[in-house]
């Protein structure tokens, strides 16, 4: 099987464009989901949903995205190896448990004393954990087209479910259920098939250090931005303020969401460069990224 490790000039046919398009569609669909919720439920009714979404965003970016990148790297090294790192299931379950407990313990501040949202928070992490693992398999085995399709389909599926729910009942608790169901579309893409090719395999300790470092970096870089609505709720802000703050921070998240998807296209070739000891090329790429970051 010929491996596509191009990083300097990705072609239109290798799936890079599909990843970008999928990320854009996912972002627009997610924004539409939030607009429909805010308009239908009102600022007071949407406040618990915005807290639910904030917990979801925090877990997704700080825990699940780094997990996806480790899975992609693992399968780039050995496509026939089980893609889920040691402890990944425990990590997803633990994150779901923490999110659910936090929602239950702070339901007065976050969810207007409705424990249903705490259960939704835990369920959302579980289904998005499955989604992230599946998407990691796709990118790790260079199925970039299907990766992009998965990103778009999950958000479009969530939007479709939300529209049906709003037509039937205007209730934030049921509206939040769409967040749980959307990522299950990953099952239809059947990402967990086996591949035939062998490469270097890292130890669990190496992967554990890598995952911990990525989670710490992500938390340091993005928690302050993503946690704004929850912090406001804990400080006693009213429901309308929480909803408005969430909408503002959602717009600020747009470039982050696009970047998270594009990284899936970059991890495999960067892994191959590292495995091939091509440190000069990695250094050159790092300098270009640093320069582009300053320019942006």
PDB file of C-alpha atoms in Angstrom:
ATOM      1  CA  UNK A   1       0.000   0.000   0.000  1.00  0.00           C
ATOM      2  CA  UNK A   2       1.494   3.323  -1.073  1.00  0.00           C
ATOM      3  CA  UNK A   3       1.529   5.831   1.758  1.00  0.00           C
ATOM      4  CA  UNK A   4       0.801   9.489   1.106  1.00  0.00           C
ATOM      5  CA  UNK A   5       3.180  11.426   3.341  1.00  0.00           C
ATOM      6  CA  UNK A   6       3.195  14.698   1.416  1.00  0.00           C
ATOM      7  CA  UNK A   7       3.115  17.722   3.645  1.00  0.00           C
ATOM      8  CA  UNK A   8       4.600  20.466   1.493  1.00  0.00           C
ATOM      9  CA  UNK A   9       2.044  20.313  -1.323  1.00  0.00           C
ATOM     10  CA  UNK A  10      -1.121  18.436  -0.374  1.00  0.00           C
ATOM     11  CA  UNK A  11      -3.211  17.699  -3.453  1.00  0.00           C
ATOM     12  CA  UNK A  12      -6.920  18.138  -3.927  1.00  0.00           C
ATOM     13  CA  UNK A  13      -7.363  14.410  -4.398  1.00  0.00           C
ATOM     14  CA  UNK A  14      -5.708  13.278  -1.154  1.00  0.00           C
ATOM     15  CA  UNK A  15      -8.584  14.415   1.029  1.00  0.00           C
ATOM     16  CA  UNK A  16      -7.072  17.615   2.406  1.00  0.00           C
ATOM     17  CA  UNK A  17      -9.746  19.737   0.722  1.00  0.00           C
ATOM     18  CA  UNK A  18     -12.445  17.421   2.105  1.00  0.00           C
ATOM     19  CA  UNK A  19     -11.106  17.892   5.637  1.00  0.00           C
ATOM     20  CA  UNK A  20     -11.178  21.680   5.266  1.00  0.00           C
ATOM     21  CA  UNK A  21     -14.640  21.662   3.662  1.00  0.00           C
ATOM     22  CA  UNK A  22     -15.924  19.264   6.328  1.00  0.00           C
ATOM     23  CA  UNK A  23     -14.600  21.538   9.063  1.00  0.00           C
ATOM     24  CA  UNK A  24     -16.270  24.592   7.507  1.00  0.00           C
ATOM     25  CA  UNK A  25     -19.595  22.773   7.129  1.00  0.00           C
ATOM     26  CA  UNK A  26     -19.324  21.462  10.695  1.00  0.00           C
ATOM     27  CA  UNK A  27     -18.657  24.966  11.999  1.00  0.00           C
ATOM     28  CA  UNK A  28     -21.583  26.507  10.137  1.00  0.00           C
ATOM     29  CA  UNK A  29     -23.915  23.683  11.189  1.00  0.00           C
ATOM     30  CA  UNK A  30     -22.826  24.037  14.819  1.00  0.00           C
ATOM     31  CA  UNK A  31     -23.408  27.788  14.710  1.00  0.00           C
ATOM     32  CA  UNK A  32     -26.839  27.242  13.165  1.00  0.00           C
ATOM     33  CA  UNK A  33     -27.654  24.744  15.922  1.00  0.00           C
ATOM     34  CA  UNK A  34     -26.794  27.356  18.530  1.00  0.00           C
ATOM     35  CA  UNK A  35     -28.746  30.114  16.756  1.00  0.00           C
ATOM     36  CA  UNK A  36     -31.839  27.929  16.508  1.00  0.00           C
ATOM     37  CA  UNK A  37     -31.549  27.042  20.197  1.00  0.00           C
ATOM     38  CA  UNK A  38     -31.075  30.623  21.311  1.00  0.00           C
ATOM     39  CA  UNK A  39     -33.923  31.931  19.156  1.00  0.00           C
ATOM     40  CA  UNK A  40     -36.332  29.132  20.069  1.00  0.00           C
ATOM     41  CA  UNK A  41     -35.562  28.846  23.788  1.00  0.00           C
ATOM     42  CA  UNK A  42     -34.791  32.497  24.523  1.00  0.00           C
ATOM     43  CA  UNK A  43     -31.786  33.734  26.477  1.00  0.00           C
ATOM     44  CA  UNK A  44     -33.029  32.287  29.780  1.00  0.00           C
ATOM     45  CA  UNK A  45     -33.982  28.920  28.310  1.00  0.00           C
ATOM     46  CA  UNK A  46     -30.767  28.643  26.314  1.00  0.00           C
ATOM     47  CA  UNK A  47     -28.476  29.344  29.284  1.00  0.00           C
ATOM     48  CA  UNK A  48     -28.414  25.703  30.552  1.00  0.00           C
ATOM     49  CA  UNK A  49     -27.776  24.507  26.982  1.00  0.00           C
ATOM     50  CA  UNK A  50     -24.892  26.953  26.664  1.00  0.00           C
ATOM     51  CA  UNK A  51     -23.393  25.583  29.897  1.00  0.00           C
ATOM     52  CA  UNK A  52     -23.799  22.054  28.513  1.00  0.00           C
ATOM     53  CA  UNK A  53     -22.072  23.075  25.283  1.00  0.00           C
ATOM     54  CA  UNK A  54     -19.274  24.740  27.240  1.00  0.00           C
ATOM     55  CA  UNK A  55     -18.554  21.557  29.224  1.00  0.00           C
ATOM     56  CA  UNK A  56     -18.621  19.663  25.935  1.00  0.00           C
ATOM     57  CA  UNK A  57     -16.193  22.086  24.266  1.00  0.00           C
ATOM     58  CA  UNK A  58     -13.777  21.915  27.197  1.00  0.00           C
ATOM     59  CA  UNK A  59     -13.709  18.109  27.233  1.00  0.00           C
ATOM     60  CA  UNK A  60     -13.562  17.896  23.447  1.00  0.00           C
ATOM     61  CA  UNK A  61     -10.631  20.272  22.987  1.00  0.00           C
ATOM     62  CA  UNK A  62      -8.592  19.527  26.110  1.00  0.00           C
ATOM     63  CA  UNK A  63      -9.098  15.741  26.358  1.00  0.00           C
ATOM     64  CA  UNK A  64     -10.564  14.237  23.196  1.00  0.00           C
ATOM     65  CA  UNK A  65      -8.676  16.116  20.463  1.00  0.00           C
ATOM     66  CA  UNK A  66      -5.256  15.182  21.947  1.00  0.00           C
ATOM     67  CA  UNK A  67      -6.505  11.594  22.219  1.00  0.00           C
ATOM     68  CA  UNK A  68      -7.442  11.664  18.528  1.00  0.00           C
ATOM     69  CA  UNK A  69      -3.983  12.929  17.592  1.00  0.00           C
ATOM     70  CA  UNK A  70      -2.274  10.145  19.555  1.00  0.00           C
ATOM     71  CA  UNK A  71      -4.482   7.580  17.795  1.00  0.00           C
ATOM     72  CA  UNK A  72      -3.597   9.080  14.401  1.00  0.00           C
ATOM     73  CA  UNK A  73       0.102   8.947  15.247  1.00  0.00           C
ATOM     74  CA  UNK A  74      -0.143   5.346  16.484  1.00  0.00           C
ATOM     75  CA  UNK A  75      -1.876   4.142  13.329  1.00  0.00           C
ATOM     76  CA  UNK A  76       0.544   6.062  11.118  1.00  0.00           C
ATOM     77  CA  UNK A  77       3.314   4.015  12.692  1.00  0.00           C
ATOM     78  CA  UNK A  78       1.421   0.737  12.368  1.00  0.00           C
ATOM     79  CA  UNK A  79      -1.975   0.700  10.587  1.00  0.00           C
ATOM     80  CA  UNK A  80      -2.636  -2.882  11.697  1.00  0.00           C
ATOM     81  CA  UNK A  81      -2.205  -2.080  15.380  1.00  0.00           C
ATOM     82  CA  UNK A  82      -5.233  -1.439  17.609  1.00  0.00           C
ATOM     83  CA  UNK A  83      -5.595   2.326  17.418  1.00  0.00           C
ATOM     84  CA  UNK A  84      -6.850   2.997  20.933  1.00  0.00           C
ATOM     85  CA  UNK A  85      -3.957   3.671  23.338  1.00  0.00           C
ATOM     86  CA  UNK A  86      -3.755   1.940  26.683  1.00  0.00           C
ATOM     87  CA  UNK A  87      -6.071   3.694  29.099  1.00  0.00           C
ATOM     88  CA  UNK A  88      -8.020   5.561  26.387  1.00  0.00           C
ATOM     89  CA  UNK A  89     -11.311   3.932  27.365  1.00  0.00           C
ATOM     90  CA  UNK A  90     -10.697   4.793  30.991  1.00  0.00           C
ATOM     91  CA  UNK A  91      -9.848   8.364  29.976  1.00  0.00           C
ATOM     92  CA  UNK A  92     -13.113   8.803  28.072  1.00  0.00           C
ATOM     93  CA  UNK A  93     -15.177   7.190  30.823  1.00  0.00           C
ATOM     94  CA  UNK A  94     -13.393   9.226  33.484  1.00  0.00           C
ATOM     95  CA  UNK A  95     -13.938  12.467  31.587  1.00  0.00           C
ATOM     96  CA  UNK A  96     -17.624  11.632  31.163  1.00  0.00           C
ATOM     97  CA  UNK A  97     -17.884  10.894  34.872  1.00  0.00           C
ATOM     98  CA  UNK A  98     -16.183  14.152  35.845  1.00  0.00           C
ATOM     99  CA  UNK A  99     -18.384  16.174  33.473  1.00  0.00           C
ATOM    100  CA  UNK A 100     -21.524  14.496  34.791  1.00  0.00           C
ATOM    101  CA  UNK A 101     -20.510  14.960  38.425  1.00  0.00           C
ATOM    102  CA  UNK A 102     -19.554  18.600  37.851  1.00  0.00           C
ATOM    103  CA  UNK A 103     -22.889  19.207  36.183  1.00  0.00           C
ATOM    104  CA  UNK A 104     -24.743  17.536  39.037  1.00  0.00           C
ATOM    105  CA  UNK A 105     -22.771  19.290  41.791  1.00  0.00           C
ATOM    106  CA  UNK A 106     -23.103  22.699  40.163  1.00  0.00           C
ATOM    107  CA  UNK A 107     -26.525  22.285  38.613  1.00  0.00           C
ATOM    108  CA  UNK A 108     -27.849  25.249  40.534  1.00  0.00           C
ATOM    109  CA  UNK A 109     -25.318  27.548  38.892  1.00  0.00           C
ATOM    110  CA  UNK A 110     -25.010  25.868  35.494  1.00  0.00           C
ATOM    111  CA  UNK A 111     -28.270  24.100  34.798  1.00  0.00           C
ATOM    112  CA  UNK A 112     -30.977  25.879  36.766  1.00  0.00           C
ATOM    113  CA  UNK A 113     -31.284  22.958  39.227  1.00  0.00           C
ATOM    114  CA  UNK A 114     -32.065  20.430  36.489  1.00  0.00           C
ATOM    115  CA  UNK A 115     -30.014  17.229  36.877  1.00  0.00           C
ATOM    116  CA  UNK A 116     -31.075  16.069  33.388  1.00  0.00           C
ATOM    117  CA  UNK A 117     -28.370  18.305  31.922  1.00  0.00           C
ATOM    118  CA  UNK A 118     -25.725  16.593  34.050  1.00  0.00           C
ATOM    119  CA  UNK A 119     -26.688  13.267  32.485  1.00  0.00           C
ATOM    120  CA  UNK A 120     -26.590  14.877  29.046  1.00  0.00           C
ATOM    121  CA  UNK A 121     -23.073  16.165  29.794  1.00  0.00           C
ATOM    122  CA  UNK A 122     -21.832  12.662  30.604  1.00  0.00           C
ATOM    123  CA  UNK A 123     -23.590  11.100  27.602  1.00  0.00           C
ATOM    124  CA  UNK A 124     -22.203  13.782  25.281  1.00  0.00           C
ATOM    125  CA  UNK A 125     -18.626  12.967  26.306  1.00  0.00           C
ATOM    126  CA  UNK A 126     -19.228   9.243  25.761  1.00  0.00           C
ATOM    127  CA  UNK A 127     -20.638   9.578  22.236  1.00  0.00           C
ATOM    128  CA  UNK A 128     -18.024  12.143  21.244  1.00  0.00           C
ATOM    129  CA  UNK A 129     -15.353   9.805  22.635  1.00  0.00           C
ATOM    130  CA  UNK A 130     -16.565   7.144  20.197  1.00  0.00           C
ATOM    131  CA  UNK A 131     -16.611   9.770  17.449  1.00  0.00           C
ATOM    132  CA  UNK A 132     -13.035  10.875  18.165  1.00  0.00           C
ATOM    133  CA  UNK A 133     -11.702   7.320  18.226  1.00  0.00           C
ATOM    134  CA  UNK A 134     -13.435   6.557  14.926  1.00  0.00           C
ATOM    135  CA  UNK A 135     -12.196   9.743  13.312  1.00  0.00           C
ATOM    136  CA  UNK A 136      -8.682   8.995  14.569  1.00  0.00           C
ATOM    137  CA  UNK A 137      -8.803   5.614  12.842  1.00  0.00           C
ATOM    138  CA  UNK A 138      -9.819   7.277   9.571  1.00  0.00           C
ATOM    139  CA  UNK A 139      -7.016   9.847   9.582  1.00  0.00           C
ATOM    140  CA  UNK A 140      -4.443   7.373  10.904  1.00  0.00           C
ATOM    141  CA  UNK A 141      -5.146   5.121   7.940  1.00  0.00           C
ATOM    142  CA  UNK A 142      -5.145   8.061   5.518  1.00  0.00           C
ATOM    143  CA  UNK A 143      -8.901   8.010   4.868  1.00  0.00           C
ATOM    144  CA  UNK A 144      -8.941  11.791   4.797  1.00  0.00           C
ATOM    145  CA  UNK A 145     -12.053  12.030   2.643  1.00  0.00           C
ATOM    146  CA  UNK A 146     -14.057  10.028   5.162  1.00  0.00           C
ATOM    147  CA  UNK A 147     -12.560  12.057   8.008  1.00  0.00           C
ATOM    148  CA  UNK A 148     -13.916  15.243   6.449  1.00  0.00           C
ATOM    149  CA  UNK A 149     -17.267  13.604   5.788  1.00  0.00           C
ATOM    150  CA  UNK A 150     -17.449  12.466   9.423  1.00  0.00           C
ATOM    151  CA  UNK A 151     -16.832  16.001  10.698  1.00  0.00           C
ATOM    152  CA  UNK A 152     -19.567  17.478   8.533  1.00  0.00           C
ATOM    153  CA  UNK A 153     -22.041  14.625   9.029  1.00  0.00           C
ATOM    154  CA  UNK A 154     -21.861  14.751  12.846  1.00  0.00           C
ATOM    155  CA  UNK A 155     -22.753  18.449  12.980  1.00  0.00           C
ATOM    156  CA  UNK A 156     -25.386  18.178  10.250  1.00  0.00           C
ATOM    157  CA  UNK A 157     -26.900  15.182  12.038  1.00  0.00           C
ATOM    158  CA  UNK A 158     -27.032  17.126  15.297  1.00  0.00           C
ATOM    159  CA  UNK A 159     -28.684  20.037  13.503  1.00  0.00           C
ATOM    160  CA  UNK A 160     -31.276  17.794  11.869  1.00  0.00           C
ATOM    161  CA  UNK A 161     -32.184  16.165  15.187  1.00  0.00           C
ATOM    162  CA  UNK A 162     -32.402  19.591  16.841  1.00  0.00           C
ATOM    163  CA  UNK A 163     -34.777  20.913  14.171  1.00  0.00           C
ATOM    164  CA  UNK A 164     -37.078  17.917  14.600  1.00  0.00           C
ATOM    165  CA  UNK A 165     -37.022  18.336  18.391  1.00  0.00           C
ATOM    166  CA  UNK A 166     -37.830  22.051  18.219  1.00  0.00           C
ATOM    167  CA  UNK A 167     -40.747  21.321  15.899  1.00  0.00           C
ATOM    168  CA  UNK A 168     -42.105  18.822  18.424  1.00  0.00           C
ATOM    169  CA  UNK A 169     -41.281  20.429  21.771  1.00  0.00           C
ATOM    170  CA  UNK A 170     -39.560  23.686  22.745  1.00  0.00           C
ATOM    171  CA  UNK A 171     -37.544  22.381  25.671  1.00  0.00           C
ATOM    172  CA  UNK A 172     -33.839  22.875  26.345  1.00  0.00           C
ATOM    173  CA  UNK A 173     -33.461  19.411  27.848  1.00  0.00           C
ATOM    174  CA  UNK A 174     -34.572  17.694  24.666  1.00  0.00           C
ATOM    175  CA  UNK A 175     -32.721  20.196  22.497  1.00  0.00           C
ATOM    176  CA  UNK A 176     -29.511  19.174  24.277  1.00  0.00           C
ATOM    177  CA  UNK A 177     -30.188  15.547  23.346  1.00  0.00           C
ATOM    178  CA  UNK A 178     -29.203  16.382  19.762  1.00  0.00           C
ATOM    179  CA  UNK A 179     -25.678  17.007  21.016  1.00  0.00           C
ATOM    180  CA  UNK A 180     -25.533  13.404  22.230  1.00  0.00           C
ATOM    181  CA  UNK A 181     -26.930  11.810  19.074  1.00  0.00           C
ATOM    182  CA  UNK A 182     -25.055  13.734  16.362  1.00  0.00           C
ATOM    183  CA  UNK A 183     -21.626  12.054  16.663  1.00  0.00           C
ATOM    184  CA  UNK A 184     -23.119   8.564  16.366  1.00  0.00           C
ATOM    185  CA  UNK A 185     -23.020   8.989  12.573  1.00  0.00           C
ATOM    186  CA  UNK A 186     -19.397   7.802  12.819  1.00  0.00           C
ATOM    187  CA  UNK A 187     -20.752   4.251  13.077  1.00  0.00           C
ATOM    188  CA  UNK A 188     -22.089   4.463   9.513  1.00  0.00           C
ATOM    189  CA  UNK A 189     -18.576   5.189   8.195  1.00  0.00           C
ATOM    190  CA  UNK A 190     -17.242   1.903   9.650  1.00  0.00           C
ATOM    191  CA  UNK A 191     -13.833   3.256  10.647  1.00  0.00           C
ATOM    192  CA  UNK A 192     -12.575   0.260  12.620  1.00  0.00           C
ATOM    193  CA  UNK A 193     -11.608  -2.119   9.804  1.00  0.00           C
ATOM    194  CA  UNK A 194      -8.109  -3.608   9.790  1.00  0.00           C
ATOM    195  CA  UNK A 195      -5.212  -2.628   7.539  1.00  0.00           C
ATOM    196  CA  UNK A 196      -2.053  -4.448   6.510  1.00  0.00           C
ATOM    197  CA  UNK A 197       1.240  -2.699   7.049  1.00  0.00           C
ATOM    198  CA  UNK A 198       3.735  -2.655   9.883  1.00  0.00           C
ATOM    199  CA  UNK A 199       5.929   0.095  11.335  1.00  0.00           C
ATOM    200  CA  UNK A 200       7.654   1.044  14.552  1.00  0.00           C
ATOM    201  CA  UNK A 201       5.539   0.685  17.697  1.00  0.00           C
ATOM    202  CA  UNK A 202       5.963   2.947  20.714  1.00  0.00           C
ATOM    203  CA  UNK A 203       5.675   1.779  24.294  1.00  0.00           C
ATOM    204  CA  UNK A 204       2.628   2.683  26.345  1.00  0.00           C
ATOM    205  CA  UNK A 205       4.830   4.920  28.491  1.00  0.00           C
ATOM    206  CA  UNK A 206       5.890   6.991  25.469  1.00  0.00           C
ATOM    207  CA  UNK A 207       2.301   7.391  24.334  1.00  0.00           C
ATOM    208  CA  UNK A 208       1.192   8.258  27.855  1.00  0.00           C
ATOM    209  CA  UNK A 209       3.771  11.052  28.112  1.00  0.00           C
ATOM    210  CA  UNK A 210       2.813  12.317  24.674  1.00  0.00           C
ATOM    211  CA  UNK A 211      -0.905  12.381  25.498  1.00  0.00           C
ATOM    212  CA  UNK A 212      -0.302  14.078  28.852  1.00  0.00           C
ATOM    213  CA  UNK A 213       1.841  16.745  27.242  1.00  0.00           C
ATOM    214  CA  UNK A 214      -0.696  17.447  24.515  1.00  0.00           C
ATOM    215  CA  UNK A 215      -3.546  17.672  27.013  1.00  0.00           C
ATOM    216  CA  UNK A 216      -1.565  20.073  29.183  1.00  0.00           C
ATOM    217  CA  UNK A 217      -0.674  22.242  26.187  1.00  0.00           C
ATOM    218  CA  UNK A 218      -4.286  22.301  25.006  1.00  0.00           C
ATOM    219  CA  UNK A 219      -5.606  23.130  28.470  1.00  0.00           C
ATOM    220  CA  UNK A 220      -3.069  25.933  28.885  1.00  0.00           C
ATOM    221  CA  UNK A 221      -3.854  27.422  25.483  1.00  0.00           C
ATOM    222  CA  UNK A 222      -7.637  27.149  25.348  1.00  0.00           C
ATOM    223  CA  UNK A 223      -9.296  26.644  28.726  1.00  0.00           C
ATOM    224  CA  UNK A 224      -9.425  30.355  29.517  1.00  0.00           C
ATOM    225  CA  UNK A 225     -11.278  31.007  26.271  1.00  0.00           C
ATOM    226  CA  UNK A 226     -13.648  28.042  26.409  1.00  0.00           C
ATOM    227  CA  UNK A 227     -14.516  28.193  30.114  1.00  0.00           C
ATOM    228  CA  UNK A 228     -15.812  31.770  30.037  1.00  0.00           C
ATOM    229  CA  UNK A 229     -19.557  31.007  30.234  1.00  0.00           C
ATOM    230  CA  UNK A 230     -19.086  28.479  33.054  1.00  0.00           C
ATOM    231  CA  UNK A 231     -16.964  30.921  35.030  1.00  0.00           C
ATOM    232  CA  UNK A 232     -19.618  33.589  34.526  1.00  0.00           C
ATOM    233  CA  UNK A 233     -22.300  31.199  35.793  1.00  0.00           C
ATOM    234  CA  UNK A 234     -20.262  30.337  38.887  1.00  0.00           C
ATOM    235  CA  UNK A 235     -19.781  34.046  39.558  1.00  0.00           C
ATOM    236  CA  UNK A 236     -23.548  34.493  39.614  1.00  0.00           C
ATOM    237  CA  UNK A 237     -24.256  35.947  36.174  1.00  0.00           C
ATOM    238  CA  UNK A 238     -27.893  35.861  35.091  1.00  0.00           C
ATOM    239  CA  UNK A 239     -29.095  33.491  32.370  1.00  0.00           C
ATOM    240  CA  UNK A 240     -29.232  36.143  29.659  1.00  0.00           C
ATOM    241  CA  UNK A 241     -25.624  37.184  30.277  1.00  0.00           C
ATOM    242  CA  UNK A 242     -24.448  33.565  30.156  1.00  0.00           C
ATOM    243  CA  UNK A 243     -26.200  32.995  26.828  1.00  0.00           C
ATOM    244  CA  UNK A 244     -24.796  36.185  25.295  1.00  0.00           C
ATOM    245  CA  UNK A 245     -21.289  35.447  26.554  1.00  0.00           C
ATOM    246  CA  UNK A 246     -21.481  31.933  25.137  1.00  0.00           C
ATOM    247  CA  UNK A 247     -22.507  33.284  21.716  1.00  0.00           C
ATOM    248  CA  UNK A 248     -19.565  35.710  21.760  1.00  0.00           C
ATOM    249  CA  UNK A 249     -17.061  33.010  22.695  1.00  0.00           C
ATOM    250  CA  UNK A 250     -18.486  30.683  20.034  1.00  0.00           C
ATOM    251  CA  UNK A 251     -17.479  33.150  17.322  1.00  0.00           C
ATOM    252  CA  UNK A 252     -13.974  33.278  18.800  1.00  0.00           C
ATOM    253  CA  UNK A 253     -13.757  29.451  18.614  1.00  0.00           C
ATOM    254  CA  UNK A 254     -14.235  29.269  14.820  1.00  0.00           C
ATOM    255  CA  UNK A 255     -10.533  29.313  13.803  1.00  0.00           C
ATOM    256  CA  UNK A 256      -9.690  26.867  16.598  1.00  0.00           C
ATOM    257  CA  UNK A 257     -12.236  24.358  15.283  1.00  0.00           C
ATOM    258  CA  UNK A 258     -10.833  24.582  11.754  1.00  0.00           C
ATOM    259  CA  UNK A 259      -7.297  24.106  13.064  1.00  0.00           C
ATOM    260  CA  UNK A 260      -8.259  21.020  15.064  1.00  0.00           C
ATOM    261  CA  UNK A 261      -9.515  19.318  11.904  1.00  0.00           C
ATOM    262  CA  UNK A 262      -6.588  20.299   9.694  1.00  0.00           C
ATOM    263  CA  UNK A 263      -4.141  18.895  12.281  1.00  0.00           C
ATOM    264  CA  UNK A 264      -5.479  15.430  11.440  1.00  0.00           C
ATOM    265  CA  UNK A 265      -4.038  15.841   7.934  1.00  0.00           C
ATOM    266  CA  UNK A 266      -0.653  16.982   9.279  1.00  0.00           C
ATOM    267  CA  UNK A 267       0.001  14.387  11.999  1.00  0.00           C
ATOM    268  CA  UNK A 268       0.696  11.403   9.657  1.00  0.00           C
ATOM    269  CA  UNK A 269       3.376  13.076   7.489  1.00  0.00           C
ATOM    270  CA  UNK A 270       4.959  14.745  10.514  1.00  0.00           C
ATOM    271  CA  UNK A 271       5.101  11.355  12.239  1.00  0.00           C
ATOM    272  CA  UNK A 272       6.795   9.829   9.183  1.00  0.00           C
ATOM    273  CA  UNK A 273       9.354  12.657   9.128  1.00  0.00           C
ATOM    274  CA  UNK A 274      10.126  12.074  12.804  1.00  0.00           C
ATOM    275  CA  UNK A 275      10.408   8.310  12.313  1.00  0.00           C
ATOM    276  CA  UNK A 276      12.794   8.941   9.415  1.00  0.00           C
ATOM    277  CA  UNK A 277      15.004  11.261  11.508  1.00  0.00           C
ATOM    278  CA  UNK A 278      14.407  14.117   9.065  1.00  0.00           C
ATOM    279  CA  UNK A 279      14.944  16.703  11.769  1.00  0.00           C
ATOM    280  CA  UNK A 280      16.057  19.438   9.373  1.00  0.00           C
ATOM    281  CA  UNK A 281      12.711  19.324   7.556  1.00  0.00           C
ATOM    282  CA  UNK A 282      10.816  19.284  10.861  1.00  0.00           C
ATOM    283  CA  UNK A 283      12.793  22.310  12.025  1.00  0.00           C
ATOM    284  CA  UNK A 284      12.017  24.129   8.775  1.00  0.00           C
ATOM    285  CA  UNK A 285       8.306  23.349   9.112  1.00  0.00           C
ATOM    286  CA  UNK A 286       8.300  24.521  12.732  1.00  0.00           C
ATOM    287  CA  UNK A 287       9.842  27.843  11.715  1.00  0.00           C
ATOM    288  CA  UNK A 288       7.245  28.337   8.975  1.00  0.00           C
ATOM    289  CA  UNK A 289       4.423  27.579  11.417  1.00  0.00           C
ATOM    290  CA  UNK A 290       5.865  30.021  13.945  1.00  0.00           C
ATOM    291  CA  UNK A 291       6.145  32.749  11.297  1.00  0.00           C
ATOM    292  CA  UNK A 292       2.599  32.124  10.065  1.00  0.00           C
ATOM    293  CA  UNK A 293       1.285  32.224  13.644  1.00  0.00           C
ATOM    294  CA  UNK A 294       2.887  35.634  14.250  1.00  0.00           C
ATOM    295  CA  UNK A 295       1.485  36.917  10.952  1.00  0.00           C
ATOM    296  CA  UNK A 296      -2.030  35.705  11.748  1.00  0.00           C
TER     297      UNK A 296
END
